[in-house]
């Protein structure tokens, strides 16, 4: 974990130096750094995800549903990083667009479950 | 207590529950009907045979074990969702994103719980049906015993009440209470969508409606049955006295002896009738116990997850879980209401408590 933090602090120093030098790439350089940090974090998340899948398998939690919820959380994290980058760059409209795209993606991911629920509800009404 | 420790406790709970969940679960169909459809009760003995304690007890314990397993599975799955949501809300303070992920989580949770809801509705309907089959099969023997013990009016009240009860409990529970409960469940799903409308307020109103409905229904039924029984008891005592005086007056020589002997004949028939009533009440209780256990266990399990969700600060998910838990508790109340009314029928009308 320390190496990631050191990497972030180094990146911060670089950005501050570039900003003081009024370099045009100061804002742009934040984007690849954020992506690199995210990718590094993802590798350390692997054991936690494996443990979650193990618990889910043991309990009979439908793996399809677990994948959906994990994908939703992943999309939200990515969206969060994107919106913050946009806000830092002063582009609020782009930040809102990112949020909308995130919502649309989550809705399309959960749509099969909504359809399943609708079918089950209809099944219950038919039974009564 | 720190959030990390709370999450750790939740994970420990999950790990404690999972070994029980791994075992293979039996199909639910074998736990639906306790009373066979072609049941015929001819005597007191056949009724006592029906409530063979070892058979029924093993049936109920097997059913309870099965419910616990499937409930533990649902609880563990919901706890995993709660932990994921808690971790996400801890890192992400953007309200819009939190709301979106909450709605996705509620839909997944609903999909996980829905099978349990369907199962509980099936069990409740099967219980009400079994009870009506049993009550209808009891009518002939109870009627003959009531008439033999001189309680002609009680016999009339019993047959009317049982017919009314079996039809009304089936109609009201299946066409009013259970649909309203399903609507409540659907409203809890809608709560976490992006609408600014407060769906939970409607769900709470529906909950009040069902609570009051059950209360009023059970009160009206109990009062009317008690009143009818009170009237029929006074009529029956008048009929008994008339029979005794008629036998004493019109039968020559042995009339007075026969009149005195009639009391013992009435007492023997009344005793058999009381045994039938007690056995009948036990059978009814056992029939409904399965549904009560099913609904209560699921309600309790979801309440436990709700407590964890509120401890970990997942508020929106917690609200939806509260409504879902109420859905199960209300189903439990509907089944209990039917059970109480049938037991009241057996006790008050057959034994003439009043």
Short mmCIF file of C-alpha atoms in Angstrom, two decimals, chain B residues 4-331:
data_model
loop_
_atom_site.label_atom_id
_atom_site.label_comp_id
_atom_site.label_asym_id
_atom_site.label_seq_id
_atom_site.Cartn_x
_atom_site.Cartn_y
_atom_site.Cartn_z
CA UNK B 4 -14.60 -1.77 10.10
CA UNK B 5 -15.39 -3.76 13.28
CA UNK B 6 -19.10 -3.76 12.38
CA UNK B 7 -18.30 -5.09 8.91
CA UNK B 8 -16.08 -7.74 10.48
CA UNK B 9 -18.91 -8.84 12.80
CA UNK B 10 -21.27 -9.10 9.80
CA UNK B 11 -18.69 -11.23 7.92
CA UNK B 12 -18.36 -13.46 11.01
CA UNK B 13 -22.15 -13.89 11.09
CA UNK B 14 -22.08 -14.86 7.42
CA UNK B 15 -19.30 -17.40 8.03
CA UNK B 16 -21.23 -18.87 10.96
CA UNK B 17 -24.34 -19.27 8.86
CA UNK B 18 -22.76 -20.60 5.65
CA UNK B 19 -21.95 -24.20 6.78
CA UNK B 20 -25.66 -24.76 7.46
CA UNK B 21 -26.58 -23.29 4.13
CA UNK B 22 -24.31 -25.60 2.12
CA UNK B 23 -26.44 -28.68 2.87
CA UNK B 24 -28.87 -29.74 0.16
CA UNK B 25 -32.36 -28.32 0.61
CA UNK B 26 -35.44 -30.48 0.23
CA UNK B 27 -38.17 -29.49 -2.22
CA UNK B 28 -40.90 -27.32 -0.77
CA UNK B 29 -43.78 -29.32 -2.24
CA UNK B 30 -43.50 -32.06 0.36
CA UNK B 31 -44.04 -29.50 3.14
CA UNK B 32 -47.16 -27.94 1.73
CA UNK B 33 -50.04 -30.25 2.66
CA UNK B 34 -50.34 -31.76 6.11
CA UNK B 35 -53.91 -33.02 5.52
CA UNK B 36 -54.62 -35.38 2.58
CA UNK B 37 -57.38 -34.22 0.21
CA UNK B 38 -59.39 -37.46 0.55
CA UNK B 39 -59.55 -37.36 4.36
CA UNK B 40 -62.63 -38.89 6.00
CA UNK B 41 -63.20 -38.64 9.75
CA UNK B 42 -65.65 -41.31 10.87
CA UNK B 43 -64.90 -41.58 14.57
CA UNK B 44 -62.99 -40.14 17.47
CA UNK B 45 -60.31 -42.81 16.89
CA UNK B 46 -59.65 -41.75 13.28
CA UNK B 47 -59.10 -38.17 14.45
CA UNK B 48 -56.69 -39.26 17.18
CA UNK B 49 -54.80 -41.34 14.57
CA UNK B 50 -54.49 -38.22 12.43
CA UNK B 51 -52.57 -36.39 15.14
CA UNK B 52 -49.93 -39.05 15.72
CA UNK B 53 -47.47 -36.78 17.49
CA UNK B 54 -44.28 -38.47 16.23
CA UNK B 55 -45.38 -38.18 12.57
CA UNK B 56 -46.52 -34.58 12.82
CA UNK B 57 -43.59 -33.55 14.99
CA UNK B 58 -41.06 -34.98 12.51
CA UNK B 59 -42.96 -33.26 9.69
CA UNK B 60 -42.83 -29.91 11.49
CA UNK B 61 -39.15 -30.23 12.48
CA UNK B 62 -38.20 -31.20 8.90
CA UNK B 63 -40.17 -28.22 7.61
CA UNK B 64 -38.54 -25.92 10.21
CA UNK B 65 -35.04 -27.18 9.29
CA UNK B 66 -35.74 -26.57 5.61
CA UNK B 67 -37.04 -23.04 6.26
CA UNK B 68 -34.02 -22.22 8.43
CA UNK B 69 -31.63 -23.35 5.69
CA UNK B 70 -33.27 -21.31 2.95
CA UNK B 71 -33.66 -18.32 5.32
CA UNK B 72 -29.96 -18.52 6.25
CA UNK B 73 -29.12 -18.52 2.54
CA UNK B 74 -31.20 -15.35 2.01
CA UNK B 75 -29.71 -13.70 5.13
CA UNK B 76 -26.12 -14.41 4.02
CA UNK B 77 -26.78 -13.12 0.49
CA UNK B 78 -28.38 -9.94 1.85
CA UNK B 79 -25.51 -9.44 4.31
CA UNK B 80 -23.02 -9.62 1.41
CA UNK B 81 -25.00 -6.91 -0.40
CA UNK B 82 -25.12 -4.80 2.79
CA UNK B 83 -21.33 -5.07 3.22
CA UNK B 84 -20.67 -4.12 -0.44
CA UNK B 85 -23.03 -1.15 -0.13
CA UNK B 86 -21.47 -0.08 3.15
CA UNK B 87 -17.95 -0.21 1.67
CA UNK B 88 -19.08 1.78 -1.37
CA UNK B 89 -20.95 4.45 0.62
CA UNK B 90 -17.91 4.80 2.88
CA UNK B 91 -15.64 5.67 -0.08
CA UNK B 92 -18.10 7.54 -2.24
CA UNK B 93 -19.87 10.64 -0.94
CA UNK B 94 -21.63 11.51 -4.21
CA UNK B 95 -25.35 11.29 -3.30
CA UNK B 96 -26.54 10.62 -6.84
CA UNK B 97 -24.17 7.66 -7.29
CA UNK B 98 -25.08 6.28 -3.86
CA UNK B 99 -28.75 6.48 -4.78
CA UNK B 100 -28.15 4.67 -8.07
CA UNK B 101 -26.18 1.86 -6.46
CA UNK B 102 -28.84 1.58 -3.71
CA UNK B 103 -31.59 1.07 -6.30
CA UNK B 104 -29.51 -1.62 -8.07
CA UNK B 105 -28.88 -3.35 -4.73
CA UNK B 106 -32.58 -3.28 -3.80
CA UNK B 107 -33.53 -4.89 -7.11
CA UNK B 108 -30.96 -7.66 -6.62
CA UNK B 109 -32.16 -8.16 -3.01
CA UNK B 110 -35.77 -8.30 -4.17
CA UNK B 111 -34.86 -10.97 -6.72
CA UNK B 112 -33.22 -12.97 -3.93
CA UNK B 113 -36.20 -12.60 -1.57
CA UNK B 114 -38.93 -13.15 -4.16
CA UNK B 115 -38.64 -16.95 -4.10
CA UNK B 116 -39.18 -16.85 -0.36
CA UNK B 117 -42.25 -14.63 -0.82
CA UNK B 118 -43.72 -17.05 -3.40
CA UNK B 119 -42.94 -20.00 -1.14
CA UNK B 120 -44.63 -18.35 1.87
CA UNK B 121 -47.73 -17.46 -0.18
CA UNK B 122 -47.91 -21.11 -1.39
CA UNK B 123 -47.55 -22.46 2.14
CA UNK B 124 -50.17 -20.03 3.54
CA UNK B 125 -52.67 -20.87 0.80
CA UNK B 126 -52.05 -24.62 1.26
CA UNK B 127 -52.53 -24.26 5.04
CA UNK B 128 -55.84 -22.43 4.63
CA UNK B 129 -56.98 -25.05 2.11
CA UNK B 130 -55.92 -27.97 4.36
CA UNK B 131 -57.76 -26.39 7.27
CA UNK B 132 -60.97 -26.00 5.25
CA UNK B 133 -60.72 -29.66 4.04
CA UNK B 134 -60.24 -30.81 7.63
CA UNK B 135 -63.04 -28.65 9.06
CA UNK B 136 -65.49 -29.80 6.39
CA UNK B 137 -64.62 -33.45 7.06
CA UNK B 138 -65.21 -32.87 10.79
CA UNK B 139 -68.74 -31.46 10.32
CA UNK B 140 -70.66 -34.81 10.06
CA UNK B 141 -69.19 -36.42 13.19
CA UNK B 142 -69.42 -33.20 15.25
CA UNK B 143 -73.03 -32.72 14.13
CA UNK B 144 -74.04 -36.25 15.07
CA UNK B 145 -72.32 -35.97 18.47
CA UNK B 146 -73.88 -32.56 19.13
CA UNK B 147 -77.34 -33.96 18.35
CA UNK B 148 -76.65 -37.06 20.50
CA UNK B 149 -75.63 -34.87 23.44
CA UNK B 150 -78.81 -32.82 23.08
CA UNK B 151 -77.09 -29.73 21.64
CA UNK B 152 -79.14 -29.42 18.45
CA UNK B 153 -78.80 -25.65 18.19
CA UNK B 154 -75.01 -25.83 18.81
CA UNK B 155 -74.79 -28.32 15.94
CA UNK B 156 -76.55 -25.86 13.65
CA UNK B 157 -74.29 -23.00 14.78
CA UNK B 158 -71.15 -25.14 14.30
CA UNK B 159 -71.98 -26.24 10.75
CA UNK B 160 -72.96 -22.68 9.74
CA UNK B 161 -69.88 -21.13 11.34
CA UNK B 162 -67.46 -23.66 9.81
CA UNK B 163 -68.97 -23.23 6.33
CA UNK B 164 -68.87 -19.44 6.69
CA UNK B 165 -65.32 -19.49 8.10
CA UNK B 166 -63.81 -21.77 5.47
CA UNK B 167 -65.25 -19.76 2.60
CA UNK B 168 -64.65 -16.31 4.09
CA UNK B 169 -61.10 -16.96 5.34
CA UNK B 170 -60.07 -18.34 1.96
CA UNK B 171 -61.69 -15.45 0.09
CA UNK B 172 -60.46 -12.64 2.32
CA UNK B 173 -56.90 -13.92 2.72
CA UNK B 174 -56.40 -14.86 -0.93
CA UNK B 175 -58.23 -11.98 -2.62
CA UNK B 176 -57.68 -9.10 -0.19
CA UNK B 177 -54.85 -9.56 2.29
CA UNK B 178 -52.24 -11.42 0.19
CA UNK B 179 -52.64 -9.13 -2.90
CA UNK B 180 -52.31 -6.07 -0.65
CA UNK B 181 -49.18 -7.61 0.89
CA UNK B 182 -47.71 -8.14 -2.61
CA UNK B 183 -48.49 -4.52 -3.50
CA UNK B 184 -46.65 -3.48 -0.31
CA UNK B 185 -43.64 -5.54 -1.38
CA UNK B 186 -43.64 -3.94 -4.85
CA UNK B 187 -43.84 -0.46 -3.30
CA UNK B 188 -40.74 -1.21 -1.25
CA UNK B 189 -38.94 -1.93 -4.56
CA UNK B 190 -40.08 1.35 -6.07
CA UNK B 191 -38.87 3.33 -3.06
CA UNK B 192 -35.26 3.18 -4.21
CA UNK B 193 -35.90 4.43 -7.71
CA UNK B 194 -35.15 8.02 -8.60
CA UNK B 195 -38.73 9.24 -8.13
CA UNK B 196 -39.18 11.84 -5.44
CA UNK B 197 -42.50 10.25 -4.46
CA UNK B 198 -42.60 8.63 -1.00
CA UNK B 199 -43.74 5.07 -1.78
CA UNK B 200 -42.97 3.87 1.73
CA UNK B 201 -45.71 6.15 3.10
CA UNK B 202 -48.26 4.28 0.93
CA UNK B 203 -46.74 0.95 2.02
CA UNK B 204 -47.15 2.01 5.67
CA UNK B 205 -50.79 2.97 5.04
CA UNK B 206 -51.40 -0.46 3.48
CA UNK B 207 -49.74 -2.07 6.50
CA UNK B 208 -52.15 -0.18 8.79
CA UNK B 209 -55.08 -1.25 6.59
CA UNK B 210 -54.10 -4.94 6.88
CA UNK B 211 -53.51 -4.66 10.64
CA UNK B 212 -56.89 -3.00 11.23
CA UNK B 213 -58.56 -5.36 8.76
CA UNK B 214 -57.29 -8.44 10.59
CA UNK B 215 -58.22 -6.95 13.98
CA UNK B 216 -61.75 -5.97 12.93
CA UNK B 217 -62.34 -9.27 11.10
CA UNK B 218 -61.23 -11.41 14.06
CA UNK B 219 -63.21 -9.29 16.57
CA UNK B 220 -66.45 -9.41 14.54
CA UNK B 221 -66.08 -13.15 14.04
CA UNK B 222 -65.30 -13.94 17.70
CA UNK B 223 -68.11 -11.71 19.04
CA UNK B 224 -70.73 -13.08 16.63
CA UNK B 225 -69.71 -16.72 17.29
CA UNK B 226 -69.72 -16.15 21.07
CA UNK B 227 -73.16 -14.49 20.90
CA UNK B 228 -74.60 -17.28 18.74
CA UNK B 229 -73.13 -19.92 21.07
CA UNK B 230 -74.59 -18.15 24.10
CA UNK B 231 -78.05 -18.16 22.51
CA UNK B 232 -77.78 -21.75 21.27
CA UNK B 233 -76.62 -22.97 24.73
CA UNK B 234 -79.76 -21.59 26.40
CA UNK B 235 -81.95 -23.10 23.65
CA UNK B 236 -80.17 -26.46 24.03
CA UNK B 237 -80.73 -26.60 27.79
CA UNK B 238 -84.43 -25.89 27.18
CA UNK B 239 -84.59 -28.71 24.57
CA UNK B 240 -82.82 -31.14 26.95
CA UNK B 241 -85.29 -30.37 29.75
CA UNK B 242 -88.24 -30.79 27.35
CA UNK B 243 -86.94 -34.20 26.16
CA UNK B 244 -86.43 -35.37 29.76
CA UNK B 245 -89.89 -34.24 30.88
CA UNK B 246 -91.51 -35.75 27.73
CA UNK B 247 -89.83 -39.14 28.35
CA UNK B 248 -90.77 -39.00 32.08
CA UNK B 249 -94.39 -38.07 31.39
CA UNK B 250 -95.34 -40.07 28.29
CA UNK B 251 -93.42 -43.36 28.74
CA UNK B 252 -95.38 -45.45 31.27
CA UNK B 253 -93.78 -47.38 34.22
CA UNK B 254 -90.07 -46.93 33.30
CA UNK B 255 -90.42 -43.27 32.16
CA UNK B 256 -88.89 -41.73 35.29
CA UNK B 257 -85.90 -44.15 35.20
CA UNK B 258 -85.30 -43.46 31.50
CA UNK B 259 -85.53 -39.73 32.14
CA UNK B 260 -82.79 -40.01 34.80
CA UNK B 261 -80.68 -42.20 32.48
CA UNK B 262 -80.87 -39.65 29.68
CA UNK B 263 -78.48 -37.40 31.61
CA UNK B 264 -75.73 -40.06 31.41
CA UNK B 265 -76.40 -40.62 27.68
CA UNK B 266 -76.07 -36.87 27.06
CA UNK B 267 -72.91 -36.73 29.22
CA UNK B 268 -71.22 -39.61 27.32
CA UNK B 269 -71.96 -38.01 23.93
CA UNK B 270 -70.81 -34.59 25.23
CA UNK B 271 -67.57 -36.12 26.48
CA UNK B 272 -66.81 -37.68 23.06
CA UNK B 273 -67.71 -34.38 21.40
CA UNK B 274 -65.30 -32.49 23.70
CA UNK B 275 -62.49 -34.95 22.85
CA UNK B 276 -63.17 -34.42 19.14
CA UNK B 277 -63.13 -30.64 19.65
CA UNK B 278 -59.80 -30.68 21.50
CA UNK B 279 -58.21 -33.03 18.93
CA UNK B 280 -59.63 -30.87 16.12
CA UNK B 281 -58.16 -27.71 17.66
CA UNK B 282 -54.74 -29.42 17.95
CA UNK B 283 -54.86 -30.53 14.30
CA UNK B 284 -55.84 -27.02 13.19
CA UNK B 285 -52.96 -25.56 15.22
CA UNK B 286 -50.51 -28.02 13.64
CA UNK B 287 -51.84 -27.26 10.15
CA UNK B 288 -51.25 -23.53 10.57
CA UNK B 289 -47.99 -23.88 12.53
CA UNK B 290 -46.11 -24.67 9.30
CA UNK B 291 -47.20 -21.40 7.66
CA UNK B 292 -46.63 -19.39 10.84
CA UNK B 293 -43.09 -20.80 11.20
CA UNK B 294 -42.27 -20.17 7.51
CA UNK B 295 -43.37 -16.54 7.50
CA UNK B 296 -41.99 -15.72 10.94
CA UNK B 297 -38.53 -17.20 10.26
CA UNK B 298 -38.14 -15.22 7.02
CA UNK B 299 -39.44 -12.04 8.68
CA UNK B 300 -37.04 -12.47 11.59
CA UNK B 301 -34.07 -13.21 9.28
CA UNK B 302 -34.70 -10.08 7.22
CA UNK B 303 -35.13 -8.04 10.42
CA UNK B 304 -31.65 -9.22 11.49
CA UNK B 305 -30.19 -8.05 8.13
CA UNK B 306 -32.06 -4.77 8.60
CA UNK B 307 -30.36 -4.28 11.98
CA UNK B 308 -26.96 -4.89 10.37
CA UNK B 309 -27.80 -2.47 7.54
CA UNK B 310 -28.80 0.27 9.98
CA UNK B 311 -25.64 -0.36 12.08
CA UNK B 312 -23.47 -0.04 8.96
CA UNK B 313 -25.31 3.13 7.90
CA UNK B 314 -26.95 1.78 4.72
CA UNK B 315 -30.15 3.75 5.35
CA UNK B 316 -32.11 3.45 2.08
CA UNK B 317 -31.55 -0.30 1.85
CA UNK B 318 -32.53 -0.59 5.51
CA UNK B 319 -35.90 1.14 4.84
CA UNK B 320 -36.71 -1.29 2.02
CA UNK B 321 -35.72 -4.27 4.17
CA UNK B 322 -38.07 -3.02 6.92
CA UNK B 323 -41.02 -3.12 4.49
CA UNK B 324 -40.00 -6.57 3.21
CA UNK B 325 -39.79 -7.89 6.81
CA UNK B 326 -43.24 -6.38 7.47
CA UNK B 327 -44.52 -8.24 4.39
CA UNK B 328 -43.57 -11.55 6.00
CA UNK B 329 -44.89 -10.54 9.44
CA UNK B 330 -48.23 -9.54 7.90
CA UNK B 331 -48.48 -12.90 6.11
#
